[in-house]
CSV table of C-alpha atoms in Angstrom, one decimal:
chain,number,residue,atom,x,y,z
P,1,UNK,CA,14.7,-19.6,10.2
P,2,UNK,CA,12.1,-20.1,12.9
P,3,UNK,CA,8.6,-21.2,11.8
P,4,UNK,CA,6.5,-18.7,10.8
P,5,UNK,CA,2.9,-17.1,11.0
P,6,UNK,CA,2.1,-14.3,8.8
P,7,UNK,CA,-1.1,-12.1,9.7
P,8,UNK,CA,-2.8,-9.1,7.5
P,9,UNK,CA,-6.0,-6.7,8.0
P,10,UNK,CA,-7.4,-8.4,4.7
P,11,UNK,CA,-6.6,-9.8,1.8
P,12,UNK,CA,-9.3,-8.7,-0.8
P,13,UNK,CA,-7.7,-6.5,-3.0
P,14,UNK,CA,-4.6,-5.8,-4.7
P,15,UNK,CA,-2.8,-2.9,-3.2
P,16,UNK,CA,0.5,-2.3,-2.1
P,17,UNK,CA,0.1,-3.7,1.5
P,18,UNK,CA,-0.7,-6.8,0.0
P,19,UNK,CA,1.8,-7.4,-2.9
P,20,UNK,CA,3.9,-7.2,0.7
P,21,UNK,CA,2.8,-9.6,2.0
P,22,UNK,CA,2.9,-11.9,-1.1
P,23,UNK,CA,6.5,-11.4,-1.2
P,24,UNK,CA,6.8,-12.7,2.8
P,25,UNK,CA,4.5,-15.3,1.7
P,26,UNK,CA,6.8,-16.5,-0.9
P,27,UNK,CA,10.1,-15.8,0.9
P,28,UNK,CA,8.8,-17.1,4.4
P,29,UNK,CA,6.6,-20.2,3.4
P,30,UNK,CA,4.8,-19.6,6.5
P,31,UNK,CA,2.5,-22.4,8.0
P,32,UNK,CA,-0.5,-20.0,8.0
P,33,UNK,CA,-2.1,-16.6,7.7
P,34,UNK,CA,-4.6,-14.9,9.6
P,35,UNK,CA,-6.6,-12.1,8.1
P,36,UNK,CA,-10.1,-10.8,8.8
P,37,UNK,CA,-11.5,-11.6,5.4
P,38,UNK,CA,-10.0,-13.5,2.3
P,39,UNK,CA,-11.2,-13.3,-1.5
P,40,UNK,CA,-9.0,-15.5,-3.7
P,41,UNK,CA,-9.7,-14.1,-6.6
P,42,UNK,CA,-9.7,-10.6,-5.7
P,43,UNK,CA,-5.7,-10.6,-4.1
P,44,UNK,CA,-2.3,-12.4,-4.8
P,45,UNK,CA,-1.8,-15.9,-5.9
P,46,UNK,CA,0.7,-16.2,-3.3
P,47,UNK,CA,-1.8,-16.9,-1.0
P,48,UNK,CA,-3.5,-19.6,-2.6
P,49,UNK,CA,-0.8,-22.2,-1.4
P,50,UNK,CA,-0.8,-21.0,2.5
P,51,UNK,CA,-3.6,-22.0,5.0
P,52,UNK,CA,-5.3,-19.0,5.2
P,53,UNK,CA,-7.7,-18.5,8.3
P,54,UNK,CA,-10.8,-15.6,8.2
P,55,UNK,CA,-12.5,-14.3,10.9
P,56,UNK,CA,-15.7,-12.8,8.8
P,57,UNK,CA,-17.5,-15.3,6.7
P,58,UNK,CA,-16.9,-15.7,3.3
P,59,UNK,CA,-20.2,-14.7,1.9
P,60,UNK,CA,-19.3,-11.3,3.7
P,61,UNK,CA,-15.6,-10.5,2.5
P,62,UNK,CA,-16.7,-8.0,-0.1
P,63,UNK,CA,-18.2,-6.0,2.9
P,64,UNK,CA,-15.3,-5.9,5.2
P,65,UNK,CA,-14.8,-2.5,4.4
P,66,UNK,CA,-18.5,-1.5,5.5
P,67,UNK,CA,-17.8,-3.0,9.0
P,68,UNK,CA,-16.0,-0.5,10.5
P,69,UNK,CA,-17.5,-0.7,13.9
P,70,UNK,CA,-17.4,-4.1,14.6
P,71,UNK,CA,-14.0,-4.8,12.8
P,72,UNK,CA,-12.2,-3.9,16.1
P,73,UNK,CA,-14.3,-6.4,18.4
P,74,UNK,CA,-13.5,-9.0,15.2
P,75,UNK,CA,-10.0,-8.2,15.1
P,76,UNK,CA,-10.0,-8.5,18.6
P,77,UNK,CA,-11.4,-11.9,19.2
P,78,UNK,CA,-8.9,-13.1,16.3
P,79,UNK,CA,-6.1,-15.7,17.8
P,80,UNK,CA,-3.1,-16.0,15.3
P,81,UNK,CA,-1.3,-19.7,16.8
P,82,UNK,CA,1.1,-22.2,15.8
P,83,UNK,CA,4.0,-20.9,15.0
P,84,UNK,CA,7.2,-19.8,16.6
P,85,UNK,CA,6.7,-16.3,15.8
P,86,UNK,CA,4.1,-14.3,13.7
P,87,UNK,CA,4.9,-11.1,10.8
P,88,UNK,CA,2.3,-9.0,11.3
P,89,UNK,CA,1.5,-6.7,8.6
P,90,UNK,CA,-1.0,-3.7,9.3
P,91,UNK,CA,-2.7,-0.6,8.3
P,92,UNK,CA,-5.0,-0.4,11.7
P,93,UNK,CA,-6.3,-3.8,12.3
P,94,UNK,CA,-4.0,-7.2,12.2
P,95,UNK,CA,-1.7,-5.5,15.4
P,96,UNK,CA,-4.9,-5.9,17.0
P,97,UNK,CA,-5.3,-9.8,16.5
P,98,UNK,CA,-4.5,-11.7,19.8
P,99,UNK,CA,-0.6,-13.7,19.3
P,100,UNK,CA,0.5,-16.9,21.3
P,101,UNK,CA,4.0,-16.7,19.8
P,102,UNK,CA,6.3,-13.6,19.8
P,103,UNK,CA,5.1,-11.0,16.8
P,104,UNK,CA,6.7,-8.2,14.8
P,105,UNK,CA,4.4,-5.9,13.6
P,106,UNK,CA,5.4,-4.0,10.0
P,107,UNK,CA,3.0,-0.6,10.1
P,108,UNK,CA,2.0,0.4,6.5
P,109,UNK,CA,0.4,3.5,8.5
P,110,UNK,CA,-1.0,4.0,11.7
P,111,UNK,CA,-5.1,3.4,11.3
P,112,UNK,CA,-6.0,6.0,9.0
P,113,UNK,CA,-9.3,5.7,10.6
P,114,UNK,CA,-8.2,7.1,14.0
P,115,UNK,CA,-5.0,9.4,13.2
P,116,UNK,CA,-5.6,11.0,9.5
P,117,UNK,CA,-9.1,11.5,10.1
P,118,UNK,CA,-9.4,14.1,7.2
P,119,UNK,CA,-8.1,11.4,5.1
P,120,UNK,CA,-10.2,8.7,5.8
P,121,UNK,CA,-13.3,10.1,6.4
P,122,UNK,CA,-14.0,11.5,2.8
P,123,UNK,CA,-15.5,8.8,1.7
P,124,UNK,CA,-17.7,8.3,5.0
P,125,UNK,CA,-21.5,9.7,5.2
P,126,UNK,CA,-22.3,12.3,7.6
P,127,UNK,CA,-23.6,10.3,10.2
P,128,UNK,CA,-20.6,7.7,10.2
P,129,UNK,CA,-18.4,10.2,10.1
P,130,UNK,CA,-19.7,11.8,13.3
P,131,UNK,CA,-20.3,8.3,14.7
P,132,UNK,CA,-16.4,7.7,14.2
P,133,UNK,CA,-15.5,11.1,15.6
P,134,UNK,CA,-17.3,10.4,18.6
P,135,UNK,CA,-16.0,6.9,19.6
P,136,UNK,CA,-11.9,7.6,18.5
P,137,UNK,CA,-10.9,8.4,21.7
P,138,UNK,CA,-11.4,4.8,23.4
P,139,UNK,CA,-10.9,3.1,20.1
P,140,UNK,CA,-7.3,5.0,20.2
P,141,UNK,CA,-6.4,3.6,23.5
P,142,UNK,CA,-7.7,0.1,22.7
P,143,UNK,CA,-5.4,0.7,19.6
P,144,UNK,CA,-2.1,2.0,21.6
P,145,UNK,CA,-2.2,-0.7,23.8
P,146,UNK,CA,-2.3,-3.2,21.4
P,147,UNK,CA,0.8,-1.9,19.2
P,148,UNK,CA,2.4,-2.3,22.7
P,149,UNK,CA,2.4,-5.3,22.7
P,150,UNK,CA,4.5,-6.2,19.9
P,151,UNK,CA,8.0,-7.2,20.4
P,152,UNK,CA,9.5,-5.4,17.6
P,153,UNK,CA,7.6,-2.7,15.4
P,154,UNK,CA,9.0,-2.0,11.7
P,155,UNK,CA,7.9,0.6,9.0
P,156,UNK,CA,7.9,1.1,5.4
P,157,UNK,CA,9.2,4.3,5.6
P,158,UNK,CA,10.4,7.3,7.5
P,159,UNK,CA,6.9,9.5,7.7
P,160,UNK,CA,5.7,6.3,8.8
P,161,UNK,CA,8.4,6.1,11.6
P,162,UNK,CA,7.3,10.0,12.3
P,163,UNK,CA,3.7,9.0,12.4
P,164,UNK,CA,4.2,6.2,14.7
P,165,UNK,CA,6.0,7.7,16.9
P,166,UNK,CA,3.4,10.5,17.3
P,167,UNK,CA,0.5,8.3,17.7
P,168,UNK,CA,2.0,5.4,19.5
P,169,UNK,CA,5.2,6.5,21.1
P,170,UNK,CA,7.5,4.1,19.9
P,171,UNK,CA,10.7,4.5,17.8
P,172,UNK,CA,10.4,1.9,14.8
P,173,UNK,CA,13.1,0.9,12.8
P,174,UNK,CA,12.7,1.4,8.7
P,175,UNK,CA,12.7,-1.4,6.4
P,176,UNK,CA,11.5,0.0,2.9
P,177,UNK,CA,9.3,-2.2,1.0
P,178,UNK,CA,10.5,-4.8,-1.2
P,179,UNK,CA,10.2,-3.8,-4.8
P,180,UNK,CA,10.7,-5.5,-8.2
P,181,UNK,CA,9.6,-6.1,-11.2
P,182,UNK,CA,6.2,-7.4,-11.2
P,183,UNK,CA,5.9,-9.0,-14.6
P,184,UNK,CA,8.7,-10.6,-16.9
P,185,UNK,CA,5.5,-10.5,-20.0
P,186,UNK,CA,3.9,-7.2,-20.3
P,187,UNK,CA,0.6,-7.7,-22.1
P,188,UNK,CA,-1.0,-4.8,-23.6
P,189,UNK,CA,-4.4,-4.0,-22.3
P,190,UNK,CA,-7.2,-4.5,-25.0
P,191,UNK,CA,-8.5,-1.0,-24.8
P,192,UNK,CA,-7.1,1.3,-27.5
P,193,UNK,CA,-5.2,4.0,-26.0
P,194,UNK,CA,-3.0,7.1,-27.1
P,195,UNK,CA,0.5,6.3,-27.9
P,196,UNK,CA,2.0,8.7,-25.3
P,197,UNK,CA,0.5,8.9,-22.1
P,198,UNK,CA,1.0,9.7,-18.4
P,199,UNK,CA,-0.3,7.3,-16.0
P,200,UNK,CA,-1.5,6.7,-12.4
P,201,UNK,CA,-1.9,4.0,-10.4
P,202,UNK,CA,-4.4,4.4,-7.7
P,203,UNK,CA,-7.9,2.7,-5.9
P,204,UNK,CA,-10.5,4.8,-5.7
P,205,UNK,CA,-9.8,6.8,-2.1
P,206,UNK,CA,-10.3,9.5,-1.2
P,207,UNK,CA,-7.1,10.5,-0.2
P,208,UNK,CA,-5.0,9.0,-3.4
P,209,UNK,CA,-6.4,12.2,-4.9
P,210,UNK,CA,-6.9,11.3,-8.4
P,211,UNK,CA,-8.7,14.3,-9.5
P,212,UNK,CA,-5.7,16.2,-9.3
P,213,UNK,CA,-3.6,13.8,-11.0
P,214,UNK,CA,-6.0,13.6,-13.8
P,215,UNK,CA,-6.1,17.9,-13.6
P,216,UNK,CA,-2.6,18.3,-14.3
P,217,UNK,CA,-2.6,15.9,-16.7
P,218,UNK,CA,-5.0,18.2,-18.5
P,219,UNK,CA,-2.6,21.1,-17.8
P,220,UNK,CA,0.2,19.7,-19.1
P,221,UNK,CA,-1.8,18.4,-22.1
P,222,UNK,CA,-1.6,14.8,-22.1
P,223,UNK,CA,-3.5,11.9,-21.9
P,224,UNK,CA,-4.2,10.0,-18.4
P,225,UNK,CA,-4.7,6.4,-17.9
P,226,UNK,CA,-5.8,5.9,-14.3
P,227,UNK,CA,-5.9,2.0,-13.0
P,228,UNK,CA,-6.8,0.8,-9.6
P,229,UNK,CA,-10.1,-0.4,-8.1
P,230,UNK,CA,-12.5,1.5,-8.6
P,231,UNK,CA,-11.8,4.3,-11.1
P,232,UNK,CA,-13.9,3.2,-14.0
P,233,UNK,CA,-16.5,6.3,-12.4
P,234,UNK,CA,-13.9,8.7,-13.4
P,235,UNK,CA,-13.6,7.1,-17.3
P,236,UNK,CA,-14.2,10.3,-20.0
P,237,UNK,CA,-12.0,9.3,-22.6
P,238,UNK,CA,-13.9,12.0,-25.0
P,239,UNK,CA,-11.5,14.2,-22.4
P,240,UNK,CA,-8.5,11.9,-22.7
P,241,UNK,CA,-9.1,10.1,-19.3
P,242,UNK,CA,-9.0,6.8,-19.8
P,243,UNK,CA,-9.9,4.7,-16.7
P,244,UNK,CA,-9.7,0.9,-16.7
P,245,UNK,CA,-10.0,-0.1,-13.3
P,246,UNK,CA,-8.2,-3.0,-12.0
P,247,UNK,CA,-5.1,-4.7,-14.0
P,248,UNK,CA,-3.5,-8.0,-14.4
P,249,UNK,CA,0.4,-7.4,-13.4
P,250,UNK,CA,1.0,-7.9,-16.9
P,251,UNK,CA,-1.3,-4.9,-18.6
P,252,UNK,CA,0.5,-3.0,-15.6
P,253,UNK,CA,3.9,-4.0,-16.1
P,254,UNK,CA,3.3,-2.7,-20.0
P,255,UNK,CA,1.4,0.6,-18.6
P,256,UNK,CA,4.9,1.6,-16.5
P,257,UNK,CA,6.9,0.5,-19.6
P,258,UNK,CA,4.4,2.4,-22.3
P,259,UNK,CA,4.0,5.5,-19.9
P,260,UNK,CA,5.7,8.9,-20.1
P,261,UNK,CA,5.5,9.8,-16.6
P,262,UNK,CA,3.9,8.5,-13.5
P,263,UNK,CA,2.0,10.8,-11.3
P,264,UNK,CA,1.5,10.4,-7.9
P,265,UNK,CA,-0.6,13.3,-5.8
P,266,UNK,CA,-1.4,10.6,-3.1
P,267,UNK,CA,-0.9,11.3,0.8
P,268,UNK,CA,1.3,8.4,0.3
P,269,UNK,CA,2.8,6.4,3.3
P,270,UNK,CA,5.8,5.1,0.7
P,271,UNK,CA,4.5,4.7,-2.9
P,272,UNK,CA,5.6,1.6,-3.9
P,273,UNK,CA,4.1,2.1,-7.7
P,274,UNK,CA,6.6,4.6,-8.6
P,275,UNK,CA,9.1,2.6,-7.5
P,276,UNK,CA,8.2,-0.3,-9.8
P,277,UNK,CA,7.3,2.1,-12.6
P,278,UNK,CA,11.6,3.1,-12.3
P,279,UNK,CA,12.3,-0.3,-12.2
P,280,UNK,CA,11.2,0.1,-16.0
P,281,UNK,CA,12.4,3.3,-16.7
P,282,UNK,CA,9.4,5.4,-16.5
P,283,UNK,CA,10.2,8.4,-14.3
P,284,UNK,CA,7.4,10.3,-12.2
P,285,UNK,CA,5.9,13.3,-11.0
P,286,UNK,CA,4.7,13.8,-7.7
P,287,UNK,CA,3.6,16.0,-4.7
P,288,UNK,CA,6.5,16.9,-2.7
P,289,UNK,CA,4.6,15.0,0.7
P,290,UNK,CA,4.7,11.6,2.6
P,291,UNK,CA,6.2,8.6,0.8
P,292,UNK,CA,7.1,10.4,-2.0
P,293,UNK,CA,9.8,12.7,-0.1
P,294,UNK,CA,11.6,8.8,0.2
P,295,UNK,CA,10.9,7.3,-2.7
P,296,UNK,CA,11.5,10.0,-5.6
P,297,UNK,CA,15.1,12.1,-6.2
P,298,UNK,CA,14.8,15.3,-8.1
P,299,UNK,CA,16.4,14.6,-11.3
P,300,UNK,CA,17.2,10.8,-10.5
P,301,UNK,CA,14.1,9.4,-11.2
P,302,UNK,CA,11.2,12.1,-11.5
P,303,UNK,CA,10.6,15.6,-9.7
P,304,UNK,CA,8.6,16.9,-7.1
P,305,UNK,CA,5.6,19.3,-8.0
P,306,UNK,CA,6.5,23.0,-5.9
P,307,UNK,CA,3.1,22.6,-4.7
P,308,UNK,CA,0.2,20.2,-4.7
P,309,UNK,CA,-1.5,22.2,-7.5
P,310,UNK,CA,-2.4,20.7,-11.2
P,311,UNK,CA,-0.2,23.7,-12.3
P,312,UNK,CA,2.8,22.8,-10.6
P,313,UNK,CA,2.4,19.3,-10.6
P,314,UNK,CA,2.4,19.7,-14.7
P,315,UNK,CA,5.6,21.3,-14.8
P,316,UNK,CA,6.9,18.5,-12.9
P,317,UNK,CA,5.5,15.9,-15.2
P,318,UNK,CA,7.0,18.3,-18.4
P,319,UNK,CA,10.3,18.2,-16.5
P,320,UNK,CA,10.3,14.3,-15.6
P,321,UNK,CA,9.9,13.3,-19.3
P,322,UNK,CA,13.3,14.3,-19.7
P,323,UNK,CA,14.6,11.8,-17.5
P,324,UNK,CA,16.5,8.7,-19.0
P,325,UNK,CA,15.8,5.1,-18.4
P,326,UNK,CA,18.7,3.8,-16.8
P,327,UNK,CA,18.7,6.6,-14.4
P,328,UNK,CA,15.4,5.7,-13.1
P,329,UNK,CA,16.5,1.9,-12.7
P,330,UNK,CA,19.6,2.6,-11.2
P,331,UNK,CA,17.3,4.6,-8.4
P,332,UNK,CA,15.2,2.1,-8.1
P,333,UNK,CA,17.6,-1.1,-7.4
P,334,UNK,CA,18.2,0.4,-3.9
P,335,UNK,CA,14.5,-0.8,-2.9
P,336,UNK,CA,15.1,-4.7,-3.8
P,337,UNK,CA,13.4,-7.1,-2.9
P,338,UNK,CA,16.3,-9.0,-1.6
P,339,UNK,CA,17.6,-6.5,0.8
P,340,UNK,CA,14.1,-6.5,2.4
P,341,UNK,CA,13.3,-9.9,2.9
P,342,UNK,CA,17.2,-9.9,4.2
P,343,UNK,CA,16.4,-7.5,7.4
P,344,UNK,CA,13.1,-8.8,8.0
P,345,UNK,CA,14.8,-12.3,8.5
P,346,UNK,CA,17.3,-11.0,10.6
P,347,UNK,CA,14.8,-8.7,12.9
P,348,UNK,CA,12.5,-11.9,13.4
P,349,UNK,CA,15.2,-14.0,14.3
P,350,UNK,CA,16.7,-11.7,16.8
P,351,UNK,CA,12.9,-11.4,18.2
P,352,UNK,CA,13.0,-15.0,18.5
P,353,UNK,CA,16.5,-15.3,19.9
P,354,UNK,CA,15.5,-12.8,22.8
P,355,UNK,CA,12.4,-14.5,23.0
């Protein structure tokens, strides 16, 4: 295996990009990452072994988000070294970084920021948003040309590939994300909750729409627990909707185990948390869009809603409780973890070999 250099947009939360990551970090044992901004304590332990280099200050990581139009000087200016090649992970920033080795880039999604405006914007003021609007063009050239440069670009997932190839051009090959079970100790979260209970994992954006996951949990007349940065705005547990905001792995591992259903009603770019929920035999309900057309079988381990509507997105999670366990494992197992780590090896070292 050559020597490695793993980069990412940022490590300062928990999300799905960067439980990723984690697992490359683990596989890899690169020599180094380079990110925009790092928080310890608010992302994976896998990074506390690995020489992780930030371009934005410390004191500022918890603002990175807030930085929008400077991040793409920042990411710019930021030169990943040392190694024989570098595993770039990005959602719009880290294929930006500057490489002196060959580099792969996995796409999560092309910048949301640039080519699903409507999503991405929702959450932006009036005035950023026009500011945005008004500077996308260059900013998408800038961004084109530095996806070009990659030597090999991968995706989690075929509306990915579909996305990429509309905003870039290029024709990516699909590695899934790895998935597995995150926890071998569930812990039970201290918060009293109802003993049956559908559940969605999701940070507070605007486009993991959890208002309609928590409207057809209403409709179908069951509880909601909602976890994921952010949602503790959304707590009413006088209206069963209980919100607890971010998780250990543990209290989540015994949320997928506890829940009925999972919902997703995301414009997901895979969904990896209804994967790991069937890894413990919880089945979901979803909207029959993005990720979720990959990641969820009718009948095999949840149903699609017929539309994105708390209504039909109800009758989906009424239909999904039917499902049994081992059904939604056996789905699930096709997404390992070992059969990802196993392609990205290969695609780096044939990068390298061509090199």
């Amino acid at each position: 295996m050559p020597e490695i250099v793993l980069a990412h947009d940022y490590l300062v939360q928990f999300g799905g990009a960067e439980r990723v990551v984690a697992a490359w970090a683990d596989a890899f044992q690169p020599k180094s990452v380079y990110t925009l901004a790092y928080a310890a304590e608010s992302t994976f332990d896998a990074f506390r072994g690995v020489d992780v280099h930030a371009s934005i200050p410390d004191a500022l990581h918890h603002q990175v988000e807030r930085m929008l139009p400077l991040l793409p000087t920042i990411a710019g200016r930021t030169t990943a070294a040392g190694g024989e090649i570098a595993l770039v992970s990005s959602s719009g920033w880290a294929h930006r970084f500057q490489y002196d080795m060959p580099h792969v880039v996995y796409v999560h999604s092309p910048a949301r920021w640039l080519y699903a405006a409507d999503d991405y914007r929702l959450r932006l003021s009036p005035l950023r948003r026009a500011g945005l609007a008004a500077s996308t063009p260059l900013l998408r050239h800038g961004d084109r040309e530095a996806m070009h440069r990659a030597r090999k670009v991968v995706v989690n997932s075929v509306v990915t590939r579909d996305r990429v190839r509309l905003a870039y051009g290029i024709d990516a090959e699909v590695v899934n994300p790895p998935a597995e079970v995150i926890c071998d100790r569930p812990i039970q979260p201290a918060r009293r909750l109802p003993e049956q209970f559908v559940l969605c994992v999701a940070r507070d954006r605007g486009y993991k729409n959890v208002p309609l996951a928590i409207a057809s949990a209403k409709v179908a007349g069951l509880p909601i627990v909602v976890v994921g940065t952010g949602s503790e705005h959304l707590d009413r547990p006088d209206e069963q909707v209980h919100c607890l905001g971010r998780v250990t792995d543990g209290e989540l591992c015994w949320l997928y185990r506890e829940a009925s259903v999972v919902v997703g009603a995301a414009r997901e770019d895979f969904g990896l948390s209804i994967v790991e929920a069937a890894l413990e035999g919880t089945p979901a309900a979803v909207i029959a869009a993005g990720g979720y057309l990959e990641t969820v079988a009718d009948g095999r381990n949840g149903y699609h809603a017929a539309s994105p509507t708390p209504e039909d997105l109800a009758t989906a999670i009424l239909r999904a409780r039917d499902i049994d366990a081992a059904t939604c494992r056996t789905w699930a197992q096709r997404f390992g973890r070992d059969a990802h780590l196993a392609r990205m090896a290969r695609v780096m070292e044939e990068v390298v070999q061509r090199a």
